[in-house]
Short mmCIF file of C-alpha atoms in Angstrom, two decimals:
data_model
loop_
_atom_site.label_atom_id
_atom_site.label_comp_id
_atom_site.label_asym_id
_atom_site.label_seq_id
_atom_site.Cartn_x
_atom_site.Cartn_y
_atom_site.Cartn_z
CA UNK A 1 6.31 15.88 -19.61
CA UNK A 2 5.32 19.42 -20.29
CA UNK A 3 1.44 19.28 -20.14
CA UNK A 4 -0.57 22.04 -21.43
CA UNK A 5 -4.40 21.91 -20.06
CA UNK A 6 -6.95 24.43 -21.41
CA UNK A 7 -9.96 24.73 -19.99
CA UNK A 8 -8.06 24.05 -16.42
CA UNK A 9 -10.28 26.14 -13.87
CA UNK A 10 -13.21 24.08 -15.05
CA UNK A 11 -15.15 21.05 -12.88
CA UNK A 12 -12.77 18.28 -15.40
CA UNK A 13 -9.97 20.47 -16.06
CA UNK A 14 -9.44 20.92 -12.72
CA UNK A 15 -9.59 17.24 -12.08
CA UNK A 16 -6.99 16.41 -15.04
CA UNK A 17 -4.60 19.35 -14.28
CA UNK A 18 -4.50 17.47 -10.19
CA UNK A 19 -4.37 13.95 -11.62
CA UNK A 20 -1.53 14.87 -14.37
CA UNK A 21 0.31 17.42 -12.32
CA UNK A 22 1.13 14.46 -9.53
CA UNK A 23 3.50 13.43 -12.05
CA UNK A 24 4.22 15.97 -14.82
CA UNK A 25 4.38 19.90 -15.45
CA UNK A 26 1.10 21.22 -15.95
CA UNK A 27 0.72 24.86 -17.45
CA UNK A 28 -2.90 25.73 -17.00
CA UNK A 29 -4.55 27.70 -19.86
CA UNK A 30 -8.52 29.55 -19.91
CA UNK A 31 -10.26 32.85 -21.52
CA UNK A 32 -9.55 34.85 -17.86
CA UNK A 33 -7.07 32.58 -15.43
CA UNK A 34 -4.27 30.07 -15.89
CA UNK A 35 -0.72 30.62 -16.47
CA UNK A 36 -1.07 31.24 -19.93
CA UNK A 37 -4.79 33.35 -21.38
CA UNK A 38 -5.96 31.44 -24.42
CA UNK A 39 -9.02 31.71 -25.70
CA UNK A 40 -10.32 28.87 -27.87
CA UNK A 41 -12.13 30.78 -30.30
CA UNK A 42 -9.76 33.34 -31.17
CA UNK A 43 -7.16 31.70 -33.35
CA UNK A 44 -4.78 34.59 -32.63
CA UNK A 45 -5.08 33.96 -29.18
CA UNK A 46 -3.99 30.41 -29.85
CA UNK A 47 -0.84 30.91 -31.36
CA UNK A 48 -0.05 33.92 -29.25
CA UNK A 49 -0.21 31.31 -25.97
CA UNK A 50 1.81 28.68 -28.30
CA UNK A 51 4.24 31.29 -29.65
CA UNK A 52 4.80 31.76 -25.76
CA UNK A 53 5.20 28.29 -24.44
CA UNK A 54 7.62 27.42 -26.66
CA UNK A 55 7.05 23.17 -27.26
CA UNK A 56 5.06 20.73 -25.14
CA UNK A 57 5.00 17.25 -24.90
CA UNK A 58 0.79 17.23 -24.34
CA UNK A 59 -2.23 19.04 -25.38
CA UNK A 60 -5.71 18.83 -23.53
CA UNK A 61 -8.54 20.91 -23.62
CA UNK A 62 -11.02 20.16 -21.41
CA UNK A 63 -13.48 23.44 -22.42
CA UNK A 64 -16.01 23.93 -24.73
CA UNK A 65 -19.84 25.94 -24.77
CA UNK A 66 -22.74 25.12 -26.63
CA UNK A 67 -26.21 26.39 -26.61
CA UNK A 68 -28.32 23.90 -25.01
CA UNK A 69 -32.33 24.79 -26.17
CA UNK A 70 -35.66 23.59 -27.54
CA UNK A 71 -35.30 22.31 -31.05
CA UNK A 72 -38.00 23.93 -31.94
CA UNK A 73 -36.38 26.87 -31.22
CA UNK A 74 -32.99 26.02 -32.20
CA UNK A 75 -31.35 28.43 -35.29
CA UNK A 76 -28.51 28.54 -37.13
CA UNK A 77 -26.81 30.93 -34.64
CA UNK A 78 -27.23 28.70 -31.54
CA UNK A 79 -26.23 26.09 -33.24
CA UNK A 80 -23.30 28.08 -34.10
CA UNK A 81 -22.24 28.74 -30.50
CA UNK A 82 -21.07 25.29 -30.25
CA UNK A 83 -19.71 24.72 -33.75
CA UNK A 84 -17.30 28.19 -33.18
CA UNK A 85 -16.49 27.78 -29.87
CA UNK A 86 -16.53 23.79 -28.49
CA UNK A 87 -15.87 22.23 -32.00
CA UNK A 88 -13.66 24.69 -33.77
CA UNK A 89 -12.09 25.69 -30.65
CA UNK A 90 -10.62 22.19 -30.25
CA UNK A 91 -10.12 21.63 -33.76
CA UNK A 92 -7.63 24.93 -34.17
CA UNK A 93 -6.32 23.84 -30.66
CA UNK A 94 -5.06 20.76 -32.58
CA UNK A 95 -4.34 22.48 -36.31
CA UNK A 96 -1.77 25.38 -34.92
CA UNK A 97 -0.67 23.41 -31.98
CA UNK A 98 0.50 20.46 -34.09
CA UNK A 99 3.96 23.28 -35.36
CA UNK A 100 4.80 23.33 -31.44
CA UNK A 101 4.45 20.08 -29.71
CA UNK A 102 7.27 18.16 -29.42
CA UNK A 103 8.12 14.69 -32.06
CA UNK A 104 5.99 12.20 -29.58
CA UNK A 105 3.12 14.82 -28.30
CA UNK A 106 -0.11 14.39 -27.88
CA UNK A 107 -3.45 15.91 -27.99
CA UNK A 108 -6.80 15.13 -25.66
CA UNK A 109 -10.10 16.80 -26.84
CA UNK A 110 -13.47 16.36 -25.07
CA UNK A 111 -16.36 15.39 -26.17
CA UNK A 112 -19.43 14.19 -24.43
CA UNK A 113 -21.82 11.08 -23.50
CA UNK A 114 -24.03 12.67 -25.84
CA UNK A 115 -22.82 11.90 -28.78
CA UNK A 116 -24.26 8.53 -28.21
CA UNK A 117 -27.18 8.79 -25.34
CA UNK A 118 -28.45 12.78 -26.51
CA UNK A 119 -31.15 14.39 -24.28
CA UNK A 120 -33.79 16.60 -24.64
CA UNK A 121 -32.49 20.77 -25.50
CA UNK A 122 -28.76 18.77 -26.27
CA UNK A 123 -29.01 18.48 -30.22
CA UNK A 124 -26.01 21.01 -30.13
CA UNK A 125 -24.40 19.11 -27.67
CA UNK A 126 -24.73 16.05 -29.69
CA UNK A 127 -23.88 17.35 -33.10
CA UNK A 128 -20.86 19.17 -32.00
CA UNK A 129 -19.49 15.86 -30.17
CA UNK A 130 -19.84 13.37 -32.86
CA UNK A 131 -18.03 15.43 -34.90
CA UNK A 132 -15.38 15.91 -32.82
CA UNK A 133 -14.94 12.18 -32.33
CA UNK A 134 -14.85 11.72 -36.20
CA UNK A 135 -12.30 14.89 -36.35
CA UNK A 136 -10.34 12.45 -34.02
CA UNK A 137 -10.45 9.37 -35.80
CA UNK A 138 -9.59 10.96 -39.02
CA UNK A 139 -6.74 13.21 -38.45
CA UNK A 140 -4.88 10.29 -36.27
CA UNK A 141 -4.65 8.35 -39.86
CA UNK A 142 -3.16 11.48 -41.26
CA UNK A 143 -0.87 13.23 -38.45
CA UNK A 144 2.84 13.67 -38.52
CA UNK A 145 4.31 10.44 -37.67
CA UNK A 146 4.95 10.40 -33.80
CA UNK A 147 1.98 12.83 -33.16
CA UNK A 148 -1.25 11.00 -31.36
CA UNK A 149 -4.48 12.42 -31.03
CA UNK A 150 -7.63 11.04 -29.23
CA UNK A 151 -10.76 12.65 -27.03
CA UNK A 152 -12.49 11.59 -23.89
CA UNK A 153 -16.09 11.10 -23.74
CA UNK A 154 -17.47 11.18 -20.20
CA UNK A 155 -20.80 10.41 -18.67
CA UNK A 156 -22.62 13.79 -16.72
CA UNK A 157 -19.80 15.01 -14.60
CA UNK A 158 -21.17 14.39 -10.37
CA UNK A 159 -19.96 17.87 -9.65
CA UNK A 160 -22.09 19.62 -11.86
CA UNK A 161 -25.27 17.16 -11.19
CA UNK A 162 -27.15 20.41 -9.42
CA UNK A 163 -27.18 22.93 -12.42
CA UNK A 164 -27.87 19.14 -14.69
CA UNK A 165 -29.65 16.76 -12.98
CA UNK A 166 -33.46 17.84 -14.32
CA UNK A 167 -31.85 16.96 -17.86
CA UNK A 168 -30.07 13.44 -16.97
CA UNK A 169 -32.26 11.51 -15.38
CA UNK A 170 -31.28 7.85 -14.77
CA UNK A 171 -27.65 8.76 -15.44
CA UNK A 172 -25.00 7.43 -13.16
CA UNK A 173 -22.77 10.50 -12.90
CA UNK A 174 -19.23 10.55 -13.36
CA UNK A 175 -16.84 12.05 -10.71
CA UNK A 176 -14.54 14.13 -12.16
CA UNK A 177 -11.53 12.40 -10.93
CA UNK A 178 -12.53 9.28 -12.65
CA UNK A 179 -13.29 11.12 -15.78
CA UNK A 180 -9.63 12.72 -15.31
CA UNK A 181 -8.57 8.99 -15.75
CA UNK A 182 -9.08 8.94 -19.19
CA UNK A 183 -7.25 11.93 -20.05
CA UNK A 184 -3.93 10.48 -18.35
CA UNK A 185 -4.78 7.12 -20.32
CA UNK A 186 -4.76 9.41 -23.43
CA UNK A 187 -1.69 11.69 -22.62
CA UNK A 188 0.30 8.90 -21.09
CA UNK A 189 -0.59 6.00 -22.97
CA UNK A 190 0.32 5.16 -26.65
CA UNK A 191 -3.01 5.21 -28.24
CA UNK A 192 -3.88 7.47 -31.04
CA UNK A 193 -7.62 7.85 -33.49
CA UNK A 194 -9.28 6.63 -30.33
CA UNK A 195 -12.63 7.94 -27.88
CA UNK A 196 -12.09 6.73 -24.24
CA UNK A 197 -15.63 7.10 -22.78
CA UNK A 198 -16.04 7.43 -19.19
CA UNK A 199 -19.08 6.51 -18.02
#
């Protein structure tokens, strides 16, 4: 298969682009480095990278930014940092990608363990995740026939435990290897509407 990762020069999508690329093509995609520049919150960008690629048989993006904070001091533009860039981003990822996949592709968003288990200065974090995963559900019931979509939903990442740990305590980190599992169950598999959580 022709796999597109975004987000590839990243702790996971560095990890998914080695675990898929053992066994398909992998074109790497990010704001500054891959093969192909695309950056998720410009929607020309987007179809500029697409326009280029010509069709793919799988879509993952394994980026996304949010503001982590105080709620107290949390506004409507931090809270907008996420919803542009981490939800949006993956949601246009999926809207102008679905004219230039192939019959049978796929797409693989992230999301987040916080959807579920949210932390202190992650209310972003959390928001921005749960809707993703209920963008997921909802637009498998409704794609193109042949077209899958699902996300991936792991724990705190082990590489990226020293910037994190002070805000995870008692988590049992994820490598990002095993995390990168999930994202071949989702490409390869035949799944679709569904949140594979790695924890």
């Amino acid at each position: 298969m022709k796999v597109l990762v975004v987000g590839a020069s990243g702790t996971i999508g560095k990890a998914v682009a080695s675990e898929l690329g053992a066994r398909h093509d992998v074109i790497t995609a990010g704001r500054n480095s891959g093969d192909v520049v695309m950056d998720l919150c410009d929607r020309s960008s987007i179809l500029a990278a697409f326009k280029k690629l010509g069709t793919v048989d799988a879509v993952v993006a394994t980026t996304g930014k949010v503001h982590f904070g105080d709620f107290a001091e949390m506004d409507d533009e931090k809270y907008r940092i996420g919803i542009n860039d981490k939800l949006m981003g993956q949601v246009n990822l999926v809207l102008i990608g679905r004219d230039y996949v192939a019959d049978n592709a796929s797409f693989t968003l992230t999301t987040g363990i916080l959807t579920k288990d949210p932390i202190r200065y992650g209310s972003s974090a959390s928001m921005v995740n749960g809707a993703l995963e209920s963008f997921v559900r909802a637009s498998a019931i409704e794609m193109k026939p042949g077209l899958r979509i699902n996300a991936v939903s792991p724990g705190v990442i082990s590489e990226a435990m020293e910037g994190y740990a002070p805000f995870f305590r008692g988590h049992d980190p994820v490598p990002a290897a095993r995390a990168a599992l999930g994202y071949a169950k989702s490409v390869e598999g035949l799944q679709t509407g569904q949140v594979f959580e790695i924890f």
